[in-house]
mmCIF file of C-alpha atoms in Angstrom:
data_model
loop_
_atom_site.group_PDB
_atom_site.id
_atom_site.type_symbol
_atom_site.label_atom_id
_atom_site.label_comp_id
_atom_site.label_asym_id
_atom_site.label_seq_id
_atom_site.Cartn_x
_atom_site.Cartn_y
_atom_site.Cartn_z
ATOM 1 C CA UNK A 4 0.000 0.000 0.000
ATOM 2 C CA UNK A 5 1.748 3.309 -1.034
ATOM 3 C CA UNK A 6 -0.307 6.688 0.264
ATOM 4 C CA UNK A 7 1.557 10.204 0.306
ATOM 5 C CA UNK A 8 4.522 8.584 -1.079
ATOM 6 C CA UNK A 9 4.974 6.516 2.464
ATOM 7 C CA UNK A 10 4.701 2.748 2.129
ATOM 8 C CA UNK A 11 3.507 0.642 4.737
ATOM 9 C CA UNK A 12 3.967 -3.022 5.026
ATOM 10 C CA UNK A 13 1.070 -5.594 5.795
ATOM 11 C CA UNK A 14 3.255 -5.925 9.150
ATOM 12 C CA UNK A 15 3.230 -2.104 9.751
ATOM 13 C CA UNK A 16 -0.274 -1.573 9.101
ATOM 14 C CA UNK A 17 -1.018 -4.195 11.752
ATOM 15 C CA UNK A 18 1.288 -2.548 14.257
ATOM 16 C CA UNK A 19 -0.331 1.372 13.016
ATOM 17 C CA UNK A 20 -3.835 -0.268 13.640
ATOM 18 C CA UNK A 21 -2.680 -1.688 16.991
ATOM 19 C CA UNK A 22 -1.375 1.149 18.240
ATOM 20 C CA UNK A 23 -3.713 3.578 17.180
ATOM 21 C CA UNK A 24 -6.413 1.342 19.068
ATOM 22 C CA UNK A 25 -3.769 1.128 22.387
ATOM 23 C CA UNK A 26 -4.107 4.996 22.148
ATOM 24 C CA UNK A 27 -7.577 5.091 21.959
ATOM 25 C CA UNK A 28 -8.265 2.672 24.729
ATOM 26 C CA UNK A 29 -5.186 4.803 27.105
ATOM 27 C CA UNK A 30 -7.256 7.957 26.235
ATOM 28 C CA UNK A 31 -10.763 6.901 26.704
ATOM 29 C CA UNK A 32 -9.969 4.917 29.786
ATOM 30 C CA UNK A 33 -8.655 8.126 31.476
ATOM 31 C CA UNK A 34 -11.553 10.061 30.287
ATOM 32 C CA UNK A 35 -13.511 7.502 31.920
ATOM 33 C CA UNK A 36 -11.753 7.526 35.453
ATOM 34 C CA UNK A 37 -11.210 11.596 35.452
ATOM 35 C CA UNK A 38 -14.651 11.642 35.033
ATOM 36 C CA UNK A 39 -15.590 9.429 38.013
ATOM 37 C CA UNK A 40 -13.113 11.212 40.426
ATOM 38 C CA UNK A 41 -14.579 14.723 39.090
ATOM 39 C CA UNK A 42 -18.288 13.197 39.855
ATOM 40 C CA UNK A 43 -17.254 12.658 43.199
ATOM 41 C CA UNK A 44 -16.617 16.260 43.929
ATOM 42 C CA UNK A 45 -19.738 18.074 42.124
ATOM 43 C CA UNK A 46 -21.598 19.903 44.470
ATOM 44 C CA UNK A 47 -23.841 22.434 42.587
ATOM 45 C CA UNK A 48 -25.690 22.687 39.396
ATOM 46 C CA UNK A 49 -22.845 24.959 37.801
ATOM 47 C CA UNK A 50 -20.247 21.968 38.803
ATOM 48 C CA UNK A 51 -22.518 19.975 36.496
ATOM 49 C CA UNK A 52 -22.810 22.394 33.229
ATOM 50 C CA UNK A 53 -18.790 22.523 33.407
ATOM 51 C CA UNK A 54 -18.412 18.897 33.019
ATOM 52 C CA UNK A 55 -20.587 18.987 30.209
ATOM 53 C CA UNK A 56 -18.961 21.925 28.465
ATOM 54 C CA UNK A 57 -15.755 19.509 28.983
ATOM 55 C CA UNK A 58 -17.510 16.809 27.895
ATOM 56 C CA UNK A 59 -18.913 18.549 24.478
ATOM 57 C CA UNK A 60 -14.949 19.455 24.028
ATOM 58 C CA UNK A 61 -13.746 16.012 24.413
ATOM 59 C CA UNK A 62 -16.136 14.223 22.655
ATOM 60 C CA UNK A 63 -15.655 16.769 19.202
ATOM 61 C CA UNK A 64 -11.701 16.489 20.260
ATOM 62 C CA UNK A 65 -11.670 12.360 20.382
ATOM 63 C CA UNK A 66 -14.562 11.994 17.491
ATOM 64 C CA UNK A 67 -11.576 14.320 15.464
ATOM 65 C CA UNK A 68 -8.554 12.179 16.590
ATOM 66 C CA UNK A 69 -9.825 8.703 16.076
ATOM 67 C CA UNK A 70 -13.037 8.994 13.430
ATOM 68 C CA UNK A 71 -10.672 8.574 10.560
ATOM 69 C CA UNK A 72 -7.960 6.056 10.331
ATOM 70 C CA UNK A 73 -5.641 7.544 7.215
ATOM 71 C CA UNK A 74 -2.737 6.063 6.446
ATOM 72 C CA UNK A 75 -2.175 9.554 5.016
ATOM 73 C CA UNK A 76 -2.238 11.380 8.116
ATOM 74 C CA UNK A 77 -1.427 8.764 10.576
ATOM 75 C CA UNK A 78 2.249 9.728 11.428
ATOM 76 C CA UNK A 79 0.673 12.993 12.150
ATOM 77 C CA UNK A 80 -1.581 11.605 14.410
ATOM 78 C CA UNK A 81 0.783 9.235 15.854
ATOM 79 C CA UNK A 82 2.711 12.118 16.828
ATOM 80 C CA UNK A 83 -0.478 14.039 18.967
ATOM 81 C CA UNK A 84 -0.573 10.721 20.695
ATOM 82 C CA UNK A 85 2.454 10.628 21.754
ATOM 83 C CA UNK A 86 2.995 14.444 22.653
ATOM 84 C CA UNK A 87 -0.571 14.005 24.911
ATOM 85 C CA UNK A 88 1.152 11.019 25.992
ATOM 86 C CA UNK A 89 -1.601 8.274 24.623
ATOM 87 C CA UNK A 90 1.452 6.504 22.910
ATOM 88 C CA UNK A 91 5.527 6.031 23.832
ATOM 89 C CA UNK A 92 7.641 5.258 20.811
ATOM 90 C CA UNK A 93 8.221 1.798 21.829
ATOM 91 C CA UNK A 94 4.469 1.216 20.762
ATOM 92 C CA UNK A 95 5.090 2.008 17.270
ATOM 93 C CA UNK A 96 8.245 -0.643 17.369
ATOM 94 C CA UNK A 97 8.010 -2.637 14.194
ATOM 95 C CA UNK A 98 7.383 0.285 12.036
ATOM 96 C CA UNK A 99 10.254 1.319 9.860
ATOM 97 C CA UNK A 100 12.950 3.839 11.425
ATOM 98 C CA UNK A 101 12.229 6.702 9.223
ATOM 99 C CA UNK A 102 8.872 6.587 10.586
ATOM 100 C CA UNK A 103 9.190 6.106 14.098
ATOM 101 C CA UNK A 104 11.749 9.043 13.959
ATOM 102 C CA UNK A 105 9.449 11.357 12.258
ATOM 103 C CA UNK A 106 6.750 11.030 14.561
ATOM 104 C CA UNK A 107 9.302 11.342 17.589
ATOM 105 C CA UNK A 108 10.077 14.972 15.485
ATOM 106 C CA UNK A 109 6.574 16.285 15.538
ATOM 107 C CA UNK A 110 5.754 14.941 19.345
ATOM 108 C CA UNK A 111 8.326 17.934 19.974
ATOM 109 C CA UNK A 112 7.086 20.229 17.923
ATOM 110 C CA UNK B 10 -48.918 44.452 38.105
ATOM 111 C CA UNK B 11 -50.926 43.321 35.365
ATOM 112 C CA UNK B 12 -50.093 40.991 32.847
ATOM 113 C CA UNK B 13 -52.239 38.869 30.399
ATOM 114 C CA UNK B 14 -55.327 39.830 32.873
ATOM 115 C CA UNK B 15 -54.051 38.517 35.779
ATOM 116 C CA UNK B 16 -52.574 40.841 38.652
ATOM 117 C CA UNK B 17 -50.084 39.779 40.794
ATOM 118 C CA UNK B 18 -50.143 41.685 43.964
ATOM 119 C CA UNK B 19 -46.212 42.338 45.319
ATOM 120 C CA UNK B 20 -47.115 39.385 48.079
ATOM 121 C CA UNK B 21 -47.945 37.083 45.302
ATOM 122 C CA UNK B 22 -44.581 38.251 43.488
ATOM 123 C CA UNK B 23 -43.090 37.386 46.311
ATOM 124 C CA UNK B 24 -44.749 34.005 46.616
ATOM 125 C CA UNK B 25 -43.912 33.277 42.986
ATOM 126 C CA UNK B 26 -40.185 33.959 42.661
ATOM 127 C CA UNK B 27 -40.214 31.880 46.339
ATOM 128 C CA UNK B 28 -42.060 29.241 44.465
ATOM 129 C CA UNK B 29 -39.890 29.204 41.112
ATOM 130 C CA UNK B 30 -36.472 29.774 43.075
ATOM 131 C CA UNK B 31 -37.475 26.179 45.228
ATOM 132 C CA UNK B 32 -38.328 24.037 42.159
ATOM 133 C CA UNK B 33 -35.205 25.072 40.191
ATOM 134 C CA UNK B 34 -33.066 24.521 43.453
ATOM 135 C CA UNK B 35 -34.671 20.718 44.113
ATOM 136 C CA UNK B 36 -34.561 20.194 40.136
ATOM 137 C CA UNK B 37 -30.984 20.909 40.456
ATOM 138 C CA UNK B 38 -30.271 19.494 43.258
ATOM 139 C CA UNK B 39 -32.039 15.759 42.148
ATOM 140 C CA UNK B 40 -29.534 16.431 39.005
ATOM 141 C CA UNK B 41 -26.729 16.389 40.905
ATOM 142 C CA UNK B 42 -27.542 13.444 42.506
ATOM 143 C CA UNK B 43 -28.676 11.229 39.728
ATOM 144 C CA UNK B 44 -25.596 12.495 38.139
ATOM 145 C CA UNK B 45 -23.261 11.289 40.921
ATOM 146 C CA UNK B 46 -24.743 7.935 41.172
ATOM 147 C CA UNK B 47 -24.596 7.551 37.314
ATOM 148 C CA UNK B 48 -21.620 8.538 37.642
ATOM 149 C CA UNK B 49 -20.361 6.007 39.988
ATOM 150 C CA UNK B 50 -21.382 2.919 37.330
ATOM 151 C CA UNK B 51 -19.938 4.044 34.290
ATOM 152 C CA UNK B 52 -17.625 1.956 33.014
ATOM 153 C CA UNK B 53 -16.763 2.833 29.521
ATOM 154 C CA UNK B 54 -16.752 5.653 27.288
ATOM 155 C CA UNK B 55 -19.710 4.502 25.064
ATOM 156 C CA UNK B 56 -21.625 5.503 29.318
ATOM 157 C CA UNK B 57 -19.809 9.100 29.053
ATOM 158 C CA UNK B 58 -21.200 9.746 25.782
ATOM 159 C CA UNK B 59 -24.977 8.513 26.991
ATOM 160 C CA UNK B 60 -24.264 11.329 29.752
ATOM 161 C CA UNK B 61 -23.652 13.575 27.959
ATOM 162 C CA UNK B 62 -26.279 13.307 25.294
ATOM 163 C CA UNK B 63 -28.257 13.378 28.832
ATOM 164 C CA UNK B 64 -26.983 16.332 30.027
ATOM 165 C CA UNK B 65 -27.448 18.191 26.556
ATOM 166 C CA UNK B 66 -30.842 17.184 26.890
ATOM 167 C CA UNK B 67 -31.417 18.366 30.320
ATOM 168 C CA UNK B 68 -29.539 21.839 29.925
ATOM 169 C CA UNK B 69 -31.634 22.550 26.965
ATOM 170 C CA UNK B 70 -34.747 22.082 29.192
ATOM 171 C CA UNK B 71 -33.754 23.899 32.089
ATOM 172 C CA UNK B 72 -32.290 26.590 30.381
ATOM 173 C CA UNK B 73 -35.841 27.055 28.629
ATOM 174 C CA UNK B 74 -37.960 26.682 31.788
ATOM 175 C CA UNK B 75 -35.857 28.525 34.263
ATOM 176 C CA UNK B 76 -33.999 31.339 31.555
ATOM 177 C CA UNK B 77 -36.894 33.354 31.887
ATOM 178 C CA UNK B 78 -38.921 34.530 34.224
ATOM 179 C CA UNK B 79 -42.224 36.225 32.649
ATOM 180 C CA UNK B 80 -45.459 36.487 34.908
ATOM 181 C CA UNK B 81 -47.891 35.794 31.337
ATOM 182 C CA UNK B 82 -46.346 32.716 31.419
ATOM 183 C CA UNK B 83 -45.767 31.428 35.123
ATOM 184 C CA UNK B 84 -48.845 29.475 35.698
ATOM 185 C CA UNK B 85 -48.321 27.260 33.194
ATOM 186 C CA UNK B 86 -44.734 27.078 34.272
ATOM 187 C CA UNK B 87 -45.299 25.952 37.652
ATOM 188 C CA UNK B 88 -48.339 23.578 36.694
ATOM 189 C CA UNK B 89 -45.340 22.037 34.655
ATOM 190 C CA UNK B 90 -43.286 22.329 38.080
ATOM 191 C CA UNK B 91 -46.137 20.773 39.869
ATOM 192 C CA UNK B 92 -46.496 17.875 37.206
ATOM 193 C CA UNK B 93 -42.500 16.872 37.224
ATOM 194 C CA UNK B 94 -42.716 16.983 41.319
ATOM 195 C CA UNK B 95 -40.772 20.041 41.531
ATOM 196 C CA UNK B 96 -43.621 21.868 43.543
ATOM 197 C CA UNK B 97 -46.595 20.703 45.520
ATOM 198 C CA UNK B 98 -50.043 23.251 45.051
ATOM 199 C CA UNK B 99 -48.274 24.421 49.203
ATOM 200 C CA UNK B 100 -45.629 25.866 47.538
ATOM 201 C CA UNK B 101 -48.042 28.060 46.031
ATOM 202 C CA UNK B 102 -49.980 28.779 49.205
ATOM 203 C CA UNK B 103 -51.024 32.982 49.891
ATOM 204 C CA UNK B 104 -51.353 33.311 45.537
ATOM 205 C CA UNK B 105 -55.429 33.549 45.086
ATOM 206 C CA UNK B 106 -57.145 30.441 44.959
ATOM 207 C CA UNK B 107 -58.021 31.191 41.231
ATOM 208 C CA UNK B 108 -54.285 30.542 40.163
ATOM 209 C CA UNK B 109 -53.719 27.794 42.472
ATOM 210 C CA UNK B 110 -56.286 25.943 40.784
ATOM 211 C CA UNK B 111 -55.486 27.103 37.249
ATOM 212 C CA UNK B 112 -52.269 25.530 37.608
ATOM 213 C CA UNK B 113 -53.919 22.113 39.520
ATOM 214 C CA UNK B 114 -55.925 21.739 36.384
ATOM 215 C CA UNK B 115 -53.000 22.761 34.089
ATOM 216 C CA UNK B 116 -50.721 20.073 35.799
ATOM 217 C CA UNK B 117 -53.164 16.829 35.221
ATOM 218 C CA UNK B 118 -53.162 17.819 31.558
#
């Protein structure tokens, strides 16, 4: 499969898919528990609307992230992961160096 | 004050706001609750999403019943009060007897 002039093995693809789901489960799974610890302090109505304002934000934020799987954009995305701290590099082990390292130069961008 | 043909004397004002200040406060209050024990058995994201469709829902509707107070309008408002358990015909006691019952018939409709 060649997109965007980057090639990516049947191996790679299964590691990309992999770890793209590893970052989804990491980020939802926090989502999930910050949630239940903020619950447990909400003490008025306005307590309430905030968590839903953060809640609109997060959903349109996650929807964005993980809605499309592009092979086209994925290093891209790769690299949000890892700068929010969803992935590490060693996840993406397996992928070819020129990727891995391009991702690690975007995380610190 | 006279509005629609009905006058509200400044004790019934008084009564009212009372009235519409306590249903908004145990509204709120029984959302803050549910939302804390919901809260407590989510266990994936797929139950975040539910609550917040939920609270969408819910700030919609108390943003329109609450957002504005207008006395042309407050009888049916509190026979809606009266209806979802938010206020009991006592809450309304020392408004005349005419607009207590208006809004007992109004909230079996």
């Amino acid at each position: 499969m060649k997109v965007n002039e980057v090639t990516w093995s049947e191996e790679e693809q299964r590691i990309a898919k992999a770890a793209f789901q590893k970052a989804y489960q990491r980020e939802t799974d926090a989502l999930v528990q910050n949630m239940k610890d903020y619950a447990s302090s909400v003490t008025d109505i306005d307590d309430i609307w905030r968590l839903h304002d953060f809640l609109s934000a997060k959903r349109h934020d996650i929807d964005g992230k993980y809605g499309n799987y592009d092979y086209g954009a994925v290093l891209f995305i790769f690299s949000r992961f890892v700068k929010d701290g969803w992935l590490t590099l060693e996840d993406l082990e397996g992928l070819e160096t020129s990727k891995i390292s391009k991702v690690s130069v975007l995380a610190r961008m």
